[in-house]
Coordinates of C-alpha atoms and ligand atoms in Angstrom, one line a residue:
M1 CA 116.9 97.6 73.3
N2 CA 120.3 96.5 73.9
S3 CA 121.8 97.3 77.3
K4 CA 125.3 99.1 77.2
T5 CA 127.7 97.4 79.2
I6 CA 130.0 99.5 81.3
R7 CA 133.6 99.1 80.6
T8 CA 135.2 100.9 83.2
F9 CA 134.4 99.7 86.7
D10 CA 132.0 102.0 89.0
P11 CA 130.8 100.2 92.0
D12 CA 127.6 102.5 91.9
L13 CA 126.5 101.9 88.5
P14 CA 124.6 98.7 87.2
I15 CA 126.6 96.3 85.2
H16 CA 124.2 96.3 82.6
L17 CA 122.9 99.9 81.9
T18 CA 119.7 100.4 79.4
F19 CA 119.5 104.1 80.3
E20 CA 121.7 107.0 79.1
E21 CA 124.4 107.4 82.0
Q22 CA 123.2 110.9 82.6
D23 CA 119.6 110.3 82.7
W24 CA 120.4 107.2 85.3
H25 CA 122.2 109.6 87.7
I26 CA 119.5 111.9 87.8
L27 CA 116.8 109.3 88.2
A28 CA 119.0 107.5 90.8
E29 CA 118.2 110.4 93.2
Y30 CA 114.8 109.7 93.7
W31 CA 112.7 107.2 95.6
Y32 CA 110.6 104.4 93.9
P33 CA 108.7 101.7 95.2
I34 CA 110.2 98.2 95.0
A35 CA 107.9 95.9 96.8
L36 CA 104.8 95.3 99.1
V37 CA 105.7 95.4 102.6
R38 CA 103.3 92.6 103.1
D39 CA 105.2 90.4 100.8
L40 CA 108.6 90.7 102.7
T41 CA 110.1 87.7 104.7
E42 CA 113.2 86.4 106.2
Q43 CA 113.9 84.7 102.8
P44 CA 115.9 86.9 100.2
T45 CA 113.8 87.9 97.2
S46 CA 115.2 89.9 94.4
T47 CA 114.2 92.6 92.0
L48 CA 115.5 95.4 89.7
L49 CA 115.6 99.2 90.3
L50 CA 117.2 101.3 87.4
D51 CA 119.0 98.0 86.0
M52 CA 120.5 97.6 89.6
P53 CA 119.6 94.0 90.9
L54 CA 118.4 94.2 94.6
V55 CA 118.0 91.8 97.2
M56 CA 115.5 92.3 99.9
Y57 CA 115.2 90.2 103.4
K58 CA 114.1 90.7 106.9
M59 CA 116.0 90.0 110.2
G60 CA 113.3 90.2 112.7
D61 CA 111.5 93.5 112.1
E62 CA 114.3 95.0 110.3
I63 CA 114.2 95.2 106.6
I64 CA 117.5 95.1 104.5
V65 CA 117.5 96.2 100.8
A66 CA 121.1 95.6 99.4
K67 CA 122.7 95.1 95.8
D68 CA 122.1 91.3 94.9
A69 CA 125.5 90.6 94.4
C70 CA 128.0 88.8 97.0
P71 CA 130.9 91.0 97.4
H72 CA 133.2 88.0 96.9
R73 CA 132.4 86.6 93.8
G74 CA 129.1 88.3 92.7
V75 CA 126.8 85.6 93.1
P76 CA 123.2 86.9 93.6
L77 CA 122.3 86.5 97.3
S78 CA 118.8 85.8 96.3
L79 CA 119.8 82.4 95.2
G80 CA 120.6 81.5 98.9
K81 CA 118.5 81.1 102.2
N82 CA 118.0 82.7 105.4
D83 CA 119.3 80.5 108.3
G84 CA 118.0 82.9 111.0
Q85 CA 121.4 84.3 111.5
G86 CA 121.4 85.8 107.7
V87 CA 121.2 84.9 104.1
V88 CA 124.0 82.4 103.3
C89 CA 125.6 82.6 99.7
R90 CA 125.0 79.6 97.4
Y91 CA 128.8 79.7 96.4
H92 CA 131.1 79.7 99.4
G93 CA 128.4 80.3 102.4
L94 CA 129.2 83.6 103.4
R95 CA 126.3 84.9 105.6
F96 CA 124.8 88.4 105.5
G97 CA 122.6 89.4 108.7
H98 CA 121.6 92.7 110.5
E99 CA 122.2 95.8 107.9
G100 CA 123.9 93.6 105.2
K101 CA 127.0 92.5 107.3
C102 CA 128.8 89.6 106.8
N103 CA 128.9 87.4 109.9
R104 CA 130.4 84.4 108.7
I105 CA 133.2 83.1 106.3
P106 CA 133.1 79.3 106.4
A107 CA 136.7 79.2 104.9
H108 CA 138.0 81.0 107.7
P109 CA 136.2 81.1 110.7
E110 CA 138.9 82.2 113.0
H111 CA 139.8 85.1 110.7
K112 CA 138.2 88.6 111.6
I113 CA 135.9 89.8 109.1
S114 CA 136.8 92.9 107.0
E115 CA 134.0 95.5 105.9
R116 CA 134.7 94.7 102.2
F117 CA 132.6 91.6 102.7
N118 CA 129.5 93.6 103.8
L119 CA 126.8 94.0 101.4
K120 CA 126.1 97.3 99.6
T121 CA 122.9 98.7 101.4
Y122 CA 120.3 101.3 100.0
A123 CA 118.2 103.6 101.8
H124 CA 114.6 102.5 102.1
V125 CA 111.5 103.4 103.7
E126 CA 107.9 101.9 104.2
R127 CA 105.1 104.1 103.3
Y128 CA 101.5 103.4 101.8
G129 CA 102.2 99.5 102.4
L130 CA 105.0 100.1 99.8
L131 CA 108.8 99.6 100.3
W132 CA 110.5 102.6 99.0
C133 CA 114.2 103.0 97.8
S134 CA 116.7 105.4 96.6
L135 CA 120.0 104.2 95.0
K136 CA 121.7 107.6 95.9
A137 CA 119.8 108.9 99.1
K138 CA 122.2 108.5 102.3
I139 CA 120.8 105.8 104.5
G140 CA 119.1 107.8 107.5
S141 CA 118.6 110.8 105.0
I142 CA 115.1 112.1 104.8
P143 CA 113.2 110.3 102.4
H144 CA 111.2 112.2 99.6
I145 CA 108.0 110.2 99.2
P146 CA 105.1 111.4 96.9
D147 CA 102.3 112.5 99.0
M148 CA 99.1 110.4 98.9
P149 CA 95.9 112.6 99.8
H150 CA 93.7 111.1 102.7
W151 CA 95.7 108.0 103.2
D152 CA 96.3 108.9 107.0
E153 CA 92.5 109.9 107.6
M154 CA 90.5 107.9 109.9
E155 CA 87.6 107.8 107.6
F156 CA 89.4 106.2 104.7
Q157 CA 90.3 102.7 103.9
Q158 CA 93.6 101.8 102.7
L159 CA 94.1 99.1 100.2
V160 CA 97.5 98.1 98.4
C161 CA 97.0 96.6 95.1
P162 CA 99.3 93.7 93.9
P163 CA 102.0 95.2 91.5
V164 CA 101.6 95.0 87.7
D165 CA 104.4 94.2 85.5
I166 CA 104.4 95.9 82.3
Q167 CA 107.0 95.9 79.3
C168 CA 107.4 99.8 78.7
F169 CA 109.0 102.6 79.9
A170 CA 107.9 104.1 83.2
G171 CA 107.5 107.7 81.8
R172 CA 105.1 106.2 79.1
Q173 CA 103.0 104.4 81.5
L174 CA 102.6 107.4 83.8
E175 CA 101.7 109.6 80.8
G176 CA 98.9 106.9 80.1
F177 CA 97.6 107.5 83.8
I178 CA 97.1 111.2 83.4
D179 CA 96.0 111.2 79.6
V180 CA 92.1 112.1 79.7
A181 CA 91.4 111.5 76.3
H182 CA 91.7 107.7 76.2
F183 CA 88.9 106.8 78.8
A184 CA 86.1 106.5 76.0
W185 CA 88.7 104.1 73.8
V186 CA 90.4 102.2 76.0
H187 CA 88.3 101.8 79.2
P188 CA 84.7 101.2 77.7
D189 CA 84.3 98.2 79.5
T190 CA 85.3 99.8 82.8
F191 CA 84.9 103.5 83.6
G192 CA 85.0 104.9 80.3
D193 CA 81.8 105.9 78.4
P194 CA 82.3 105.1 74.7
D195 CA 79.4 108.0 73.8
D196 CA 81.5 110.7 75.7
A197 CA 84.7 111.2 74.1
E198 CA 84.6 114.7 74.1
V199 CA 87.3 116.6 76.5
P200 CA 86.4 119.9 78.2
D201 CA 89.3 122.0 78.8
Y202 CA 91.2 121.7 82.2
K203 CA 93.8 123.6 83.7
T204 CA 97.6 122.6 84.7
T205 CA 99.4 124.1 87.5
E206 CA 103.1 123.8 88.3
T207 CA 103.7 122.6 92.0
A208 CA 107.0 122.0 93.7
N209 CA 107.5 118.4 92.8
G210 CA 105.6 118.6 89.2
F211 CA 102.2 119.9 88.5
S212 CA 98.6 119.2 89.2
A213 CA 95.5 119.4 86.8
D214 CA 91.8 119.6 87.9
Y215 CA 89.8 117.5 85.3
I216 CA 85.7 118.3 85.3
S217 CA 83.8 116.1 83.1
S218 CA 80.6 113.8 82.8
V219 CA 82.7 110.9 82.2
G220 CA 82.1 108.8 85.4
R221 CA 80.9 105.1 85.3
Y222 CA 82.2 103.3 88.4
P223 CA 80.2 99.7 87.9
I224 CA 81.0 98.3 91.4
G225 CA 79.7 98.8 94.8
E226 CA 78.4 101.8 96.2
V227 CA 78.9 104.8 93.5
Q228 CA 77.2 102.4 90.6
R229 CA 74.5 104.9 91.0
G230 CA 75.1 106.7 87.6
E231 CA 72.9 110.0 87.7
A232 CA 72.2 112.2 84.5
G233 CA 74.0 115.7 84.5
F234 CA 76.5 115.2 87.2
Q235 CA 79.9 116.1 87.0
W236 CA 83.1 114.4 88.3
L237 CA 86.2 116.0 89.3
R238 CA 89.2 114.3 88.8
H239 CA 92.1 116.3 90.8
F240 CA 95.7 114.8 89.8
E241 CA 99.2 115.5 91.5
V242 CA 102.1 114.5 89.3
H243 CA 105.1 114.1 91.3
L244 CA 108.2 113.7 88.9
P245 CA 109.5 111.6 87.4
F246 CA 106.9 108.5 87.7
T247 CA 104.4 108.9 90.0
A248 CA 101.0 110.5 90.2
T249 CA 98.2 110.5 92.4
L250 CA 94.4 110.8 91.2
T251 CA 91.6 112.0 93.7
I252 CA 88.2 111.3 92.1
H253 CA 85.6 113.4 93.7
F254 CA 82.0 111.1 93.2
P255 CA 78.7 112.4 92.8
H256 CA 77.6 112.0 96.3
G257 CA 80.9 113.4 98.0
T258 CA 82.8 110.4 98.7
R259 CA 86.1 109.9 96.9
Q260 CA 88.9 107.6 95.9
V261 CA 92.4 108.3 95.5
I262 CA 94.7 106.1 93.7
M263 CA 98.5 106.3 93.4
N264 CA 100.1 105.6 90.3
A265 CA 103.7 104.8 91.1
A266 CA 105.7 103.5 88.1
S267 CA 108.9 101.9 89.4
P268 CA 111.5 102.0 86.6
M269 CA 113.0 98.3 86.8
S270 CA 114.9 99.1 83.3
A271 CA 114.4 101.5 80.6
R272 CA 111.9 98.9 79.2
Q273 CA 110.3 97.2 82.4
T274 CA 108.1 99.0 84.8
R275 CA 106.6 97.5 87.8
L276 CA 103.5 99.3 88.7
F277 CA 102.2 100.0 92.3
A278 CA 99.1 101.2 93.1
P279 CA 97.9 102.0 96.6
I280 CA 94.2 103.3 96.9
C281 CA 92.3 104.7 99.8
R282 CA 88.5 105.6 99.6
D283 CA 85.6 106.5 102.4
Y284 CA 83.3 104.3 100.8
D285 CA 82.3 100.5 100.1
K286 CA 84.8 99.8 103.2
D287 CA 83.2 96.6 103.6
L288 CA 83.4 95.2 100.1
P289 CA 86.2 92.5 99.8
V290 CA 89.1 94.4 98.9
E291 CA 89.8 91.4 96.2
D292 CA 87.1 93.2 94.2
A293 CA 88.8 96.7 94.0
Y294 CA 91.9 94.5 93.3
A295 CA 90.4 92.9 90.2
F296 CA 88.5 96.1 88.9
N297 CA 91.8 98.0 89.2
L298 CA 93.8 95.3 87.4
K299 CA 91.2 95.0 84.8
I300 CA 92.0 98.8 84.0
F301 CA 95.6 98.4 84.0
E302 CA 95.4 95.6 81.9
E303 CA 93.5 97.6 79.2
D304 CA 96.0 100.1 79.2
R305 CA 98.9 97.4 78.8
L306 CA 97.8 96.9 75.1
I307 CA 98.4 100.4 74.5
V308 CA 101.4 101.3 76.4
E309 CA 103.4 98.0 75.3
N310 CA 102.8 98.9 71.5
Q311 CA 103.6 102.5 71.3
K312 CA 106.6 103.5 69.2
P313 CA 109.0 105.0 70.0
E314 CA 109.0 103.3 73.1
Y315 CA 110.9 106.0 74.8
L316 CA 109.1 109.3 75.8
P317 CA 109.9 112.2 73.3
L318 CA 110.4 115.1 75.7
D319 CA 111.2 117.0 72.6
L320 CA 107.5 118.4 71.7
S321 CA 108.4 118.7 67.9
I322 CA 108.5 114.9 67.5
E323 CA 104.7 113.7 68.4
A324 CA 101.5 115.8 67.4
H325 CA 99.3 117.1 70.1
F326 CA 95.8 118.5 70.6
P327 CA 94.5 120.6 73.4
A328 CA 93.3 117.7 75.7
D329 CA 97.1 116.7 75.9
R330 CA 97.6 119.6 78.2
S331 CA 98.7 117.4 81.2
S332 CA 101.3 115.5 79.0
S333 CA 102.8 118.4 77.2
M334 CA 103.3 119.9 80.9
Y335 CA 104.9 116.6 81.9
R336 CA 107.3 116.3 79.1
K337 CA 108.4 119.8 79.4
L338 CA 108.8 119.6 83.2
L339 CA 111.1 116.4 82.7
R340 CA 113.1 118.3 80.2
K341 CA 113.7 120.9 82.9
K342 CA 115.1 118.2 85.0
G343 CA 117.7 117.7 82.5
F344 CA 116.3 114.5 81.0
S345 CA 117.5 113.5 77.7
P346 CA 115.1 114.7 74.8
L347 CA 114.5 111.1 73.7
F348 CA 114.0 109.8 77.1
A349 CA 115.1 107.0 77.6
A350 CA 115.8 105.9 74.2
Ligands
FES1 S1 130.4 84.4 96.1 FE1 129.4 84.4 97.6 S2 130.5 83.4 99.1 FE2 131.9 83.4 97.3
FE2_2 FE1 93.8 104.1 81.0

């Protein structure tokens, strides 16, 4: 997809936009994860959120998230280094420290520094081991972050999987996460059962932030650790909570009463690039190496990659007449309807 270059200057919009402008403005109201907190250091690193290049760096315990462009001549700050007092721009040495404020202009050491030289910073907050950011929220306002069931409970262990980059639209990825008819076909080597492809009827319920779905079925293999015990006849409950636009949690109720929650937070870097963040909590297998859980999870997402990177059209048709649907698609139809209700384009994001 070619990006649409904005011809009139708007400092709040990315220079290269891959979304329809109207969709971008709605999307920019929401919060998305942009990094693992444990990966952040003093040194600047770059990322992309909704086409906006961002730089992240630390000053002591403070995290700064700013537009990755020097206010002087637009050079990415992520090319520079933090000298302890701030990130030094590679071009003319301007330095940016606490709150993204410029604290040095080497060409004019005696001049008072105008506010025009401060970085454009963004609201952010740490939650579930992730750094969440909103391009439109006011700094200091209450962040609107999706809930993760059980994360803060004593008996649950928290794991934060390394992010996975997928070349697809976040809406297509999220829809794959809540799709219950593909387990037998895409995941026979992990948790799906190729001999159990039938999807029992299930319900969806609209909620304040999206909808929930309770899917009860006998499909359940979990070939690592404690819940390996496959038992004929048991039923698994998969409880999904979808938080629009691109986050969902899945709580799996295992046969012996143990639970695992996985959050699928698809962060839209652009209309065709998604960085997937997946915090997990569980009340079993707490002594196993976390790397085993990371590897298992990665294997599942790699199985999905083949599908989601090849779907056509690449956008998510919110106009339900464009693709064919069967009853097991109840969740995806609900997802598309609710996105449309939010005002997103019928061809989202073409
Ligand atoms: S472009 Fe950054 S200091 Fe000039
Ligand atoms: Fe999948």
